[in-house]
Tab-separated table of C-alpha atoms and ligand atoms in Angstrom:
chain	number	residue	atom	x	y	z
A	23	MET	CA	-21.166	24.538	-11.523
A	24	GLU	CA	-20.336	23.617	-7.934
A	25	LYS	CA	-19.748	26.389	-5.412
A	26	LYS	CA	-16.217	26.288	-3.980
A	27	ASN	CA	-15.271	27.381	-0.467
A	28	THR	CA	-11.886	28.768	-1.370
A	29	CYS	CA	-12.184	31.967	0.685
A	30	LEU	CA	-12.025	31.922	4.445
A	31	PRO	CA	-15.550	32.969	5.482
A	32	LYS	CA	-15.532	36.453	6.961
A	33	LYS	CA	-17.611	35.101	9.763
A	34	GLY	CA	-17.653	31.509	10.930
A	35	ARG	CA	-20.564	29.437	9.568
A	36	SER	CA	-22.954	27.255	11.514
A	37	ARG	CA	-21.562	23.877	12.502
A	38	LYS	CA	-24.734	22.161	11.345
A	39	GLU	CA	-24.457	23.670	7.890
A	40	ILE	CA	-20.772	22.787	7.649
A	41	LEU	CA	-21.318	19.185	8.677
A	42	GLY	CA	-24.160	18.843	6.184
A	43	GLU	CA	-21.948	20.182	3.435
A	44	LEU	CA	-19.081	17.890	4.395
A	45	ARG	CA	-21.311	14.844	4.168
A	46	GLY	CA	-22.460	15.985	0.773
A	47	PHE	CA	-18.907	16.150	-0.615
A	48	GLY	CA	-18.585	12.391	-0.149
A	49	LYS	CA	-21.676	11.506	-2.180
A	50	LYS	CA	-19.718	10.438	-5.228
A	51	ASP	CA	-16.984	8.625	-3.274
A	52	PRO	CA	-16.747	4.846	-3.709
A	53	ASP	CA	-19.333	2.883	-1.780
A	54	TYR	CA	-16.901	0.985	0.439
A	55	LYS	CA	-19.649	0.071	2.895
A	56	LYS	CA	-21.214	-2.057	0.166
A	57	SER	CA	-17.844	-3.711	-0.595
A	58	ARG	CA	-17.461	-2.011	-3.958
A	59	THR	CA	-13.796	-1.115	-3.351
A	60	TRP	CA	-10.850	-3.522	-3.265
A	61	SER	CA	-8.188	-1.492	-1.504
A	62	LEU	CA	-7.917	1.765	0.425
A	63	VAL	CA	-10.578	0.900	2.999
A	64	TYR	CA	-10.701	-1.843	5.652
A	65	TYR	CA	-14.208	-1.515	6.955
A	66	LEU	CA	-15.784	-3.864	9.475
A	67	GLY	CA	-19.175	-2.241	9.820
A	68	GLU	CA	-20.663	0.608	11.823
A	69	ALA	CA	-20.285	-0.806	15.344
A	70	HIS	CA	-16.514	-1.338	14.977
A	71	THR	CA	-16.120	2.040	13.278
A	72	ARG	CA	-17.983	3.873	16.030
A	73	PHE	CA	-15.868	2.094	18.637
A	74	LEU	CA	-12.651	3.177	16.877
A	75	GLN	CA	-13.958	6.732	16.605
A	76	GLN	CA	-14.622	6.785	20.331
A	77	ALA	CA	-11.134	5.494	21.135
A	78	TYR	CA	-9.668	8.006	18.687
A	79	ASN	CA	-11.651	10.834	20.248
A	80	TYR	CA	-10.329	10.170	23.747
A	81	TYR	CA	-6.875	11.085	22.459
A	82	PHE	CA	-7.986	13.382	19.640
A	83	SER	CA	-5.837	16.288	20.829
A	84	ALA	CA	-3.027	14.329	22.444
A	85	ASN	CA	0.379	14.636	20.815
A	86	GLY	CA	3.023	11.915	20.822
A	87	LEU	CA	5.787	14.315	19.803
A	88	ASN	CA	7.407	14.266	23.186
A	89	PRO	CA	7.072	10.804	24.763
A	90	THR	CA	7.719	12.187	28.226
A	91	VAL	CA	4.674	14.478	28.149
A	92	PHE	CA	1.724	12.337	27.071
A	93	GLN	CA	2.783	9.234	28.890
A	94	SER	CA	-0.552	7.651	28.019
A	95	LEU	CA	0.467	7.644	24.362
A	96	LYS	CA	3.883	6.206	25.131
A	97	ARG	CA	2.148	3.406	26.951
A	98	LEU	CA	-0.271	2.751	24.082
A	99	GLU	CA	2.598	2.781	21.602
A	100	SER	CA	4.747	0.416	23.681
A	101	GLU	CA	1.871	-2.017	24.081
A	102	VAL	CA	0.979	-2.041	20.374
A	103	VAL	CA	4.653	-2.585	19.536
A	104	ARG	CA	5.013	-5.406	22.086
A	105	ILE	CA	1.850	-7.178	20.909
A	106	THR	CA	3.094	-6.896	17.342
A	107	ALA	CA	6.561	-8.178	18.224
A	108	ASN	CA	4.992	-11.172	19.984
A	109	LEU	CA	2.749	-11.919	17.016
A	110	HIS	CA	5.869	-11.892	14.848
A	111	HIS	CA	7.735	-14.247	17.184
A	112	GLY	CA	10.196	-11.631	18.333
A	113	ASP	CA	11.866	-11.935	21.725
A	114	ARG	CA	12.082	-9.277	24.469
A	115	GLU	CA	14.897	-7.576	22.587
A	116	VAL	CA	12.642	-6.531	19.694
A	117	ALA	CA	12.020	-2.776	19.818
A	118	GLY	CA	10.029	-0.430	17.668
A	119	VAL	CA	7.716	2.528	17.208
A	120	MET	CA	4.323	3.387	15.794
A	121	THR	CA	4.237	5.431	12.620
A	122	SER	CA	1.608	7.203	10.551
A	123	GLY	CA	1.303	4.386	7.998
A	124	GLY	CA	3.065	1.835	5.848
A	125	THR	CA	4.923	4.431	3.849
A	126	GLU	CA	6.444	6.039	6.919
A	127	SER	CA	7.481	2.615	8.222
A	128	CYS	CA	9.190	1.765	4.913
A	129	LEU	CA	10.870	5.179	4.665
A	130	LEU	CA	12.215	4.785	8.181
A	131	ALA	CA	13.783	1.413	7.422
A	132	VAL	CA	15.627	2.932	4.462
A	133	LYS	CA	16.925	5.778	6.623
A	134	THR	CA	17.877	3.450	9.477
A	135	TYR	CA	19.879	1.053	7.310
A	136	ARG	CA	21.494	3.859	5.331
A	137	ASP	CA	22.759	5.385	8.579
A	138	MET	CA	23.735	2.022	10.012
A	139	GLY	CA	25.721	1.162	6.869
A	140	ARG	CA	27.445	4.518	7.066
A	141	ASP	CA	28.228	4.234	10.781
A	142	GLN	CA	29.258	0.587	10.910
A	143	LYS	CA	30.698	-0.105	7.467
A	144	LYS	CA	31.591	3.388	6.218
A	145	ILE	CA	29.320	2.941	3.206
A	146	LYS	CA	29.211	6.227	1.322
A	147	ARG	CA	27.134	5.238	-1.703
A	148	PRO	CA	24.370	3.143	-0.177
A	149	GLU	CA	22.355	0.676	-2.218
A	150	MET	CA	19.469	-1.597	-1.311
A	151	VAL	CA	18.376	-4.714	-3.148
A	152	ILE	CA	14.601	-4.807	-3.465
A	153	PRO	CA	12.273	-7.023	-5.502
A	154	VAL	CA	10.642	-5.333	-8.509
A	155	THR	CA	7.367	-5.973	-6.679
A	156	ALA	CA	8.454	-4.029	-3.569
A	157	HIS	CA	5.842	-1.440	-2.692
A	158	VAL	CA	6.455	1.921	-4.301
A	159	ALA	CA	7.079	3.371	-0.824
A	160	TRP	CA	10.548	1.797	-1.137
A	161	GLU	CA	11.228	3.732	-4.333
A	162	LYS	CA	10.140	6.846	-2.484
A	163	GLY	CA	12.509	5.985	0.368
A	164	ALA	CA	15.342	5.446	-2.105
A	165	LYS	CA	14.770	8.890	-3.612
A	166	TYR	CA	14.197	10.714	-0.328
A	167	PHE	CA	17.229	9.254	1.429
A	168	GLY	CA	19.679	8.959	-1.469
A	169	VAL	CA	19.885	5.177	-1.446
A	170	LYS	CA	20.139	3.488	-4.833
A	171	ALA	CA	17.327	0.973	-5.371
A	172	VAL	CA	18.742	-2.088	-7.115
A	173	HIS	CA	15.863	-4.147	-8.475
A	174	ALA	CA	15.843	-7.919	-8.233
A	175	PRO	CA	13.692	-9.797	-10.771
A	176	LEU	CA	11.098	-12.441	-9.919
A	177	ASP	CA	11.276	-16.180	-10.458
A	178	LYS	CA	8.522	-18.096	-12.273
A	179	SER	CA	6.412	-18.241	-9.123
A	180	LEU	CA	6.440	-14.404	-9.018
A	181	ARG	CA	8.535	-14.374	-5.853
A	182	VAL	CA	11.842	-12.569	-5.790
A	183	ASP	CA	14.625	-14.544	-7.465
A	184	VAL	CA	16.964	-15.410	-4.604
A	185	ALA	CA	19.950	-16.162	-6.851
A	186	ALA	CA	19.526	-12.746	-8.473
A	187	VAL	CA	19.416	-11.062	-5.053
A	188	ARG	CA	22.657	-12.783	-4.106
A	189	LYS	CA	24.333	-11.522	-7.276
A	190	LEU	CA	23.089	-7.953	-6.858
A	191	ILE	CA	24.557	-7.532	-3.388
A	192	ASN	CA	27.840	-5.645	-3.251
A	193	ARG	CA	29.874	-3.819	-0.638
A	194	ASN	CA	27.545	-0.811	-0.829
A	195	THR	CA	24.441	-2.827	0.007
A	196	VAL	CA	22.921	-1.502	3.225
A	197	MET	CA	19.806	-3.691	3.233
A	198	ILE	CA	17.786	-6.268	1.346
A	199	LEU	CA	14.033	-6.547	1.272
A	200	GLY	CA	11.341	-9.179	1.029
A	201	SER	CA	7.575	-8.667	1.201
A	202	ALA	CA	4.989	-10.711	3.080
A	203	PRO	CA	3.100	-10.351	0.848
A	204	GLU	CA	3.882	-7.953	-1.973
A	205	TYR	CA	1.096	-5.662	-3.157
A	206	PRO	CA	0.882	-6.437	-6.902
A	207	HIS	CA	0.286	-10.225	-6.844
A	208	GLY	CA	-0.010	-11.047	-3.142
A	209	MET	CA	2.973	-13.439	-3.197
A	210	ILE	CA	5.170	-13.915	-0.123
A	211	ASP	CA	8.849	-13.616	-1.015
A	212	PRO	CA	11.119	-16.489	0.095
A	213	ILE	CA	12.073	-14.846	3.377
A	214	ALA	CA	13.885	-17.911	4.804
A	215	GLU	CA	16.251	-18.009	1.811
A	216	LEU	CA	16.725	-14.252	1.904
A	217	GLY	CA	17.491	-14.625	5.617
A	218	GLU	CA	20.283	-17.077	4.872
A	219	ILE	CA	21.849	-14.609	2.446
A	220	ALA	CA	21.416	-11.777	4.940
A	221	LYS	CA	23.098	-13.772	7.690
A	222	ALA	CA	25.927	-15.038	5.500
A	223	LYS	CA	26.699	-11.577	4.156
A	224	ASP	CA	25.943	-9.685	7.345
A	225	ILE	CA	23.395	-7.429	5.680
A	226	PRO	CA	20.093	-6.339	7.293
A	227	LEU	CA	16.903	-7.920	5.941
A	228	HIS	CA	13.656	-6.004	6.249
A	229	VAL	CA	10.320	-7.763	5.771
A	230	ASP	CA	7.590	-5.491	4.465
A	231	ALA	CA	4.563	-7.040	6.134
A	232	CYS	CA	2.484	-3.876	5.908
A	233	LEU	CA	-0.204	-6.070	4.332
A	234	GLY	CA	0.422	-9.398	6.039
A	235	GLY	CA	1.563	-8.340	9.493
A	236	TYR	CA	-1.850	-8.762	11.118
A	237	LEU	CA	-3.128	-11.508	8.831
A	238	LEU	CA	-0.373	-14.096	8.357
A	239	PRO	CA	0.033	-14.880	12.084
A	240	PHE	CA	-3.646	-15.787	12.288
A	241	ALA	CA	-3.578	-17.667	8.980
A	242	GLU	CA	-0.813	-19.806	10.445
A	243	MET	CA	-2.836	-20.425	13.633
A	244	LEU	CA	-5.716	-21.543	11.413
A	245	GLY	CA	-3.453	-24.101	9.766
A	246	TYR	CA	-2.879	-22.387	6.433
A	247	PRO	CA	0.506	-23.214	4.881
A	248	VAL	CA	2.276	-19.931	5.635
A	249	PRO	CA	6.005	-20.015	4.886
A	250	LEU	CA	8.280	-18.631	7.607
A	251	TRP	CA	8.537	-14.888	7.192
A	252	ASP	CA	8.981	-13.284	10.643
A	253	TYR	CA	11.621	-13.077	13.428
A	254	ARG	CA	11.867	-16.875	13.455
A	255	VAL	CA	14.018	-16.379	10.357
A	256	ALA	CA	17.408	-15.591	11.867
A	257	GLY	CA	18.431	-13.052	9.199
A	258	VAL	CA	15.307	-10.875	9.564
A	259	THR	CA	16.314	-7.630	11.269
A	260	SER	CA	13.094	-5.611	10.979
A	261	ILE	CA	9.410	-5.836	10.072
A	262	SER	CA	6.835	-3.230	9.092
A	263	ALA	CA	3.167	-4.044	9.772
A	264	ASP	CA	0.154	-1.783	9.371
A	265	THR	CA	-2.527	-1.678	12.017
A	266	HIS	CA	-4.562	0.514	9.659
A	267	LYS	CA	-4.818	-2.315	7.113
A	268	TYR	CA	-5.599	-5.847	8.341
A	269	GLY	CA	-5.263	-4.641	11.944
A	270	PHE	CA	-8.624	-2.933	11.251
A	271	SER	CA	-7.774	0.235	13.146
A	272	ALA	CA	-8.255	3.878	12.157
A	273	LYS	CA	-6.156	5.365	9.370
A	274	GLY	CA	-2.781	6.810	10.276
A	275	ALA	CA	-1.220	3.917	12.188
A	276	SER	CA	1.476	1.378	11.403
A	277	THR	CA	4.415	-0.186	13.225
A	278	ILE	CA	8.073	-0.763	12.544
A	279	THR	CA	10.005	-3.110	14.780
A	280	TYR	CA	13.701	-4.040	14.819
A	281	ARG	CA	15.378	-7.118	16.204
A	282	ASN	CA	17.025	-5.000	18.888
A	283	ILE	CA	17.392	-1.459	20.146
A	284	GLU	CA	20.903	-1.166	18.681
A	285	ILE	CA	19.369	-1.158	15.196
A	286	LEU	CA	16.462	1.116	16.162
A	287	LYS	CA	18.931	3.681	17.496
A	288	HIS	CA	19.907	4.472	13.898
A	289	GLN	CA	16.339	5.627	13.294
A	290	PHE	CA	16.310	8.214	16.065
A	291	PHE	CA	16.896	11.881	15.400
A	292	VAL	CA	18.434	14.176	17.984
A	293	TYR	CA	19.372	17.841	17.595
A	294	GLU	CA	20.834	19.432	20.660
A	295	ASN	CA	21.577	23.000	19.446
A	296	TRP	CA	18.144	24.267	18.468
A	297	PRO	CA	17.090	27.507	20.177
A	298	GLY	CA	13.664	25.871	20.572
A	299	GLY	CA	15.193	23.313	22.914
A	300	ILE	CA	16.878	19.952	22.653
A	301	PHE	CA	14.886	17.984	20.123
A	302	ALA	CA	14.609	14.223	19.860
A	303	SER	CA	12.277	12.285	17.607
A	304	PRO	CA	11.887	8.519	17.244
A	305	ALA	CA	10.256	8.551	13.812
A	306	LEU	CA	9.586	10.824	10.828
A	307	LEU	CA	6.804	13.047	12.084
A	308	GLY	CA	7.070	15.863	14.580
A	309	THR	CA	3.553	16.009	15.968
A	310	ARG	CA	2.273	12.442	16.260
A	311	PRO	CA	-1.495	11.833	16.311
A	312	GLY	CA	-2.528	10.309	19.635
A	313	GLY	CA	-5.950	9.322	18.336
A	314	ALA	CA	-4.531	6.976	15.718
A	315	TYR	CA	-2.417	5.174	18.331
A	316	ALA	CA	-5.366	4.875	20.699
A	317	ALA	CA	-7.567	3.440	17.943
A	318	ALA	CA	-4.867	0.907	16.994
A	319	TRP	CA	-4.528	-0.166	20.614
A	320	ALA	CA	-8.306	-0.372	20.952
A	321	ALA	CA	-8.668	-2.482	17.781
A	322	LEU	CA	-6.105	-5.013	19.025
A	323	GLN	CA	-7.733	-5.187	22.458
A	324	SER	CA	-11.256	-5.427	21.121
A	325	LEU	CA	-10.727	-8.046	18.422
A	326	GLY	CA	-8.163	-10.117	20.299
A	327	GLU	CA	-6.691	-13.313	18.908
A	328	SER	CA	-10.064	-14.960	18.427
A	329	GLY	CA	-11.457	-11.930	16.574
A	330	TYR	CA	-8.507	-11.721	14.188
A	331	ARG	CA	-8.626	-15.473	13.604
A	332	LYS	CA	-12.280	-15.258	12.694
A	333	LEU	CA	-11.734	-12.308	10.380
A	334	THR	CA	-8.741	-13.995	8.764
A	335	LYS	CA	-10.759	-17.163	8.173
A	336	THR	CA	-13.496	-15.185	6.432
A	337	ILE	CA	-10.970	-13.231	4.382
A	338	LEU	CA	-9.043	-16.292	3.226
A	339	GLU	CA	-12.160	-18.303	2.422
A	340	THR	CA	-13.610	-15.383	0.498
A	341	ALA	CA	-10.364	-14.825	-1.403
A	342	GLN	CA	-10.257	-18.513	-2.284
A	343	LYS	CA	-13.834	-18.463	-3.607
A	344	LEU	CA	-13.055	-15.428	-5.722
A	345	LYS	CA	-9.822	-16.910	-7.076
A	346	SER	CA	-11.527	-20.208	-7.954
A	347	GLY	CA	-14.406	-18.361	-9.598
A	348	ILE	CA	-12.019	-16.257	-11.661
A	349	GLU	CA	-9.949	-19.296	-12.681
A	350	ALA	CA	-13.191	-20.916	-13.856
A	351	ILE	CA	-13.664	-18.137	-16.415
A	352	PRO	CA	-11.824	-19.560	-19.445
A	353	GLU	CA	-10.412	-16.198	-20.575
A	354	LEU	CA	-8.896	-15.258	-17.203
A	355	GLU	CA	-6.104	-16.479	-14.957
A	356	ILE	CA	-4.747	-15.612	-11.511
A	357	LEU	CA	-1.147	-14.418	-11.489
A	358	GLY	CA	0.992	-16.811	-9.461
A	359	LYS	CA	-0.436	-18.754	-6.523
A	360	PRO	CA	-1.093	-16.175	-3.803
A	361	MET	CA	-2.241	-17.837	-0.563
A	362	GLY	CA	-3.566	-14.732	1.157
A	363	SER	CA	-5.981	-11.889	0.770
A	364	VAL	CA	-4.411	-10.143	-2.220
A	365	PHE	CA	-4.385	-11.341	-5.812
A	366	ALA	CA	-4.353	-10.185	-9.422
A	367	TYR	CA	-5.794	-11.680	-12.582
A	368	ARG	CA	-5.184	-11.157	-16.252
A	369	SER	CA	-6.587	-12.198	-19.603
A	370	LYS	CA	-5.113	-15.205	-21.344
A	371	SER	CA	-7.226	-14.606	-24.432
A	372	ARG	CA	-6.253	-12.324	-27.303
A	373	ASP	CA	-9.951	-11.515	-27.655
A	374	VAL	CA	-10.296	-10.066	-24.184
A	375	ASN	CA	-8.573	-6.872	-23.119
A	376	ILE	CA	-8.330	-6.960	-19.333
A	377	TYR	CA	-8.436	-3.196	-18.929
A	378	ALA	CA	-11.665	-3.137	-20.950
A	379	VAL	CA	-13.004	-5.776	-18.543
A	380	GLY	CA	-12.072	-3.358	-15.755
A	381	ASP	CA	-14.061	-0.614	-17.475
A	382	GLN	CA	-17.112	-2.844	-17.774
A	383	MET	CA	-16.813	-3.749	-14.095
A	384	GLU	CA	-16.700	-0.065	-13.212
A	385	LYS	CA	-19.837	0.478	-15.265
A	386	LEU	CA	-21.414	-2.193	-13.091
A	387	GLY	CA	-20.472	-0.176	-10.003
A	388	TRP	CA	-17.159	-1.705	-8.895
A	389	GLN	CA	-14.051	0.305	-8.074
A	390	ILE	CA	-11.259	-1.544	-9.899
A	391	ASP	CA	-7.479	-1.263	-9.456
A	392	ARG	CA	-5.275	-1.900	-12.487
A	393	LEU	CA	-1.735	-3.273	-12.657
A	394	GLN	CA	0.891	-3.031	-15.385
A	395	PHE	CA	3.692	-5.413	-16.461
A	396	PRO	CA	1.656	-7.515	-17.053
A	397	GLU	CA	-1.679	-5.803	-17.534
A	398	ALA	CA	-3.991	-7.136	-14.860
A	399	LEU	CA	-6.754	-6.290	-12.408
A	400	HIS	CA	-6.208	-6.394	-8.679
A	401	ALA	CA	-8.185	-7.317	-5.590
A	402	MET	CA	-7.559	-6.963	-1.880
A	403	VAL	CA	-10.139	-8.904	0.081
A	404	THR	CA	-11.679	-7.823	3.394
A	405	PRO	CA	-14.322	-9.653	5.450
A	406	LEU	CA	-17.093	-7.541	3.972
A	407	HIS	CA	-16.412	-9.020	0.542
A	408	ALA	CA	-17.801	-12.358	1.723
A	409	ALA	CA	-21.253	-11.016	0.908
A	410	ILE	CA	-20.530	-10.104	-2.707
A	411	VAL	CA	-18.568	-13.059	-4.090
A	412	LYS	CA	-21.475	-14.290	-6.203
A	413	LYS	CA	-22.321	-10.855	-7.555
A	414	TYR	CA	-18.695	-9.993	-8.336
A	415	LEU	CA	-18.166	-13.227	-10.275
A	416	GLN	CA	-21.468	-12.831	-12.063
A	417	ASP	CA	-20.545	-9.278	-13.094
A	418	LEU	CA	-17.067	-10.383	-14.094
A	419	ARG	CA	-18.462	-13.075	-16.389
A	420	GLN	CA	-20.798	-10.485	-17.883
A	421	ALA	CA	-17.913	-8.034	-18.314
A	422	VAL	CA	-15.783	-10.642	-20.100
A	423	ARG	CA	-18.717	-11.485	-22.405
A	424	ALA	CA	-19.221	-7.810	-23.191
A	425	VAL	CA	-15.576	-7.326	-24.081
A	426	ARG	CA	-14.903	-10.579	-25.952
A	427	GLY	CA	-14.188	-9.966	-29.627
A	428	ARG	CA	-14.685	-6.214	-29.309
A	429	PRO	CA	-11.183	-4.779	-29.628
A	430	GLU	CA	-12.598	-1.273	-29.998
A	431	LEU	CA	-13.405	-1.343	-26.274
A	432	SER	CA	-9.688	-1.373	-25.502
A	433	GLU	CA	-9.345	1.891	-27.394
A	434	THR	CA	-11.776	3.921	-25.351
A	435	GLY	CA	-12.165	5.063	-21.754
A	436	ALA	CA	-9.775	4.077	-19.016
A	437	ALA	CA	-8.760	0.919	-20.934
A	438	ALA	CA	-7.189	3.112	-23.608
A	439	MET	CA	-5.422	5.286	-21.093
A	440	TYR	CA	-4.047	2.461	-18.970
A	441	GLY	CA	-3.139	0.492	-22.104
A	442	MET	CA	-1.184	3.431	-23.438
A	443	ILE	CA	0.540	4.100	-20.164
A	444	ALA	CA	1.567	0.454	-19.818
A	445	ASN	CA	2.873	0.298	-23.374
A	446	ILE	CA	4.871	3.478	-23.731
A	447	PRO	CA	8.465	2.263	-23.803
A	448	LEU	CA	9.952	5.618	-22.799
A	449	ARG	CA	8.878	5.655	-19.178
A	450	GLY	CA	10.310	9.155	-18.739
A	451	MET	CA	7.494	10.444	-20.926
A	452	VAL	CA	4.884	8.814	-18.738
A	453	ARG	CA	6.563	10.323	-15.715
A	454	LYS	CA	6.604	13.770	-17.274
A	455	SER	CA	2.970	13.566	-18.193
A	456	VAL	CA	1.920	12.383	-14.757
A	457	LEU	CA	3.951	15.177	-13.158
A	458	LYS	CA	2.164	17.651	-15.400
A	459	MET	CA	-1.175	16.182	-14.380
A	460	PHE	CA	-0.197	16.542	-10.716
A	461	ALA	CA	0.845	20.137	-11.297
A	462	GLU	CA	-2.631	20.763	-12.692
A	463	MET	CA	-4.277	19.072	-9.730
A	464	TYR	CA	-2.227	20.908	-7.135
A	465	GLY	CA	-1.750	24.173	-9.033
A	466	PRO	CA	-3.846	27.322	-8.718
A	467	ASP	CA	-6.814	25.862	-10.642
A	468	ALA	CA	-6.867	22.683	-8.494
A	469	LYS	CA	-8.289	20.604	-11.325
A	470	MET	CA	-10.119	17.416	-10.487
A	471	ILE	CA	-9.177	14.313	-12.416
A	472	ASP	CA	-11.397	11.313	-12.733
A	473	ALA	CA	-8.886	8.532	-13.348
A	474	ALA	CA	-11.595	6.104	-14.435
A	475	THR	CA	-12.622	8.217	-17.379
A	476	ALA	CA	-9.374	10.165	-17.626
A	477	ASN	CA	-11.346	13.365	-17.704
A	478	LEU	CA	-9.893	16.614	-16.548
A	479	SER	CA	-12.326	19.164	-15.314
A	480	ALA	CA	-12.372	22.284	-13.244
A	481	ASP	CA	-15.110	24.685	-12.373
A	482	ASP	CA	-13.573	27.318	-14.529
A	483	ASP	CA	-12.419	24.989	-17.277
A	484	ALA	CA	-15.028	22.311	-17.635
A	485	GLY	CA	-14.435	21.971	-21.345
A	486	ASN	CA	-11.073	20.339	-20.833
A	487	GLY	CA	-12.465	16.793	-20.746
A	488	GLY	CA	-10.241	13.997	-21.939
A	489	ASP	CA	-7.175	16.204	-21.885
A	490	PHE	CA	-5.024	13.719	-20.017
A	491	ALA	CA	-6.091	10.761	-22.156
A	492	ALA	CA	-5.528	12.811	-25.284
A	493	ARG	CA	-2.088	13.797	-24.108
A	494	MET	CA	-1.183	10.209	-23.323
A	495	ALA	CA	-2.528	9.096	-26.685
A	496	MET	CA	-0.418	11.694	-28.458
A	497	ILE	CA	2.721	10.598	-26.641
A	498	TYR	CA	1.918	6.977	-27.344
A	499	LEU	CA	1.479	7.531	-31.057
A	500	LYS	CA	4.634	9.610	-31.263
A	501	VAL	CA	6.663	6.938	-29.517
A	502	LYS	CA	5.010	4.158	-31.473
A	503	ASN	CA	5.935	5.772	-34.750
A	504	ARG	CA	9.483	6.341	-33.657
A	505	PHE	CA	10.066	2.950	-32.079
A	506	LYS	CA	7.821	0.654	-34.081
A	507	LYS	CA	9.926	-2.355	-33.306
A	508	LEU	CA	9.687	-1.876	-29.586
A	509	VAL	CA	5.921	-1.749	-29.284
B	16	LIG	C1	3.375	-4.091	0.946
B	16	LIG	C2	3.050	-2.656	1.234
B	16	LIG	N1	3.965	-1.857	1.823
B	16	LIG	C3	3.717	-0.566	2.090
B	16	LIG	C4	2.509	0.015	1.774
B	16	LIG	C5	2.278	1.478	2.049
B	16	LIG	O1	1.295	1.634	3.015
B	16	LIG	P1	0.499	3.018	3.243
B	16	LIG	O2	-0.433	3.145	2.087
B	16	LIG	O3	-0.179	2.795	4.549
B	16	LIG	O4	1.472	4.117	3.297
B	16	LIG	C6	1.525	-0.777	1.164
B	16	LIG	C7	0.230	-0.213	0.793
B	16	LIG	O5	-0.635	-0.849	0.243
B	16	LIG	C8	1.793	-2.135	0.875
B	16	LIG	O6	0.891	-2.921	0.257
């Protein structure tokens, strides 16, 4: 049983001991340095990491809360925003801020357009039309800011169906959204067509380029066929782009830019009657981490156009090799035709359960992300993956062989859990169960959940293994019996 440090030590401990212990906690974390993960981490090796840490450390304690105090941070922020606006073909009018990450950037756009719709068009019941593939941060924004998310379906190419978007717009629509690219399949929505609708109907169009913002510009320079997605599309009114993803900076940094300051003004918060003083804030956070802005600035300056071009070339060539290798496995197929760094693949054989393939891959040491609707596995390629293409494809072929004709493998482990979750028609039950799981993780017992094996465990309750999977299985069977026709 592991010792937990849940009591504040009566007396401070030695720094050496603490640092040793901290390092130890990470022993079982995914081995991202050996390219075993496919999202979450954008690692370029030790030299780049140490450089970012140094840049971060210079501004470790600096606070961007008040832009008039740490003027250094305001400068760093302005320069990152301007570089980003230029990359996205914005003119001098484009204005924006740095945020703590993609989610904050997306949330802010929802708030901005809700307020703008209210102020300019007196919209009281705001709605936004978003593709079903919009990142979940948009659903969060809808809930947090009371904007109804109206979901537009995809066309056969897995891009948002433009005709459907047009039909879903009504007088309460405060914004529409396209992604460049979207997270699940890596497809770029038809931004030019969405822009025409946005212009014609006078509705803001946000492009979520959290993933593509620092990749697509360089892909275009390299001659890849990138459809227009940025400020060159007249209807685009704002863009989110994450420096902490393909900008290869430290975590906690993203950007949101708007076509002009008049739109950005709707994002600002000012409260003039607080006893603590007049308060103004450009984004969501109060205290804003100076280190993250410094590291983002440093990454852009250090890599430069040539560095990003080189990285993008490696990423796109690696992604292409992986996609071709996967397509060459008769039982598998890539979803859609993603041109960039993100893609998903599924099984086209009844004999191969794709989630079971995921389990086999995890047994072989890979960290695998799973999708639902349809069931698929996901990959987000970084330059480091160039070194493991052969091994990944070799392991994938082995995993498919191991799973082929063995349906029982889809009924055990994570495959069973993800299969159940994807197939329960009453989504409210899934939601309830996940909320319960979260309550257990964040409640007084702080249980740890291993999603891969769906095991629940806690120091004081280690015998609770498989609880979550069992619960999901029970719900699934209940629903299946009740709604046989639906499943
Ligand atoms: C398209 C897109 N938008 C937004 C986000 C949210 O970004 P973050 O995880 O930095 O909050 C992501 C994350 O992967 C994304 O892929």
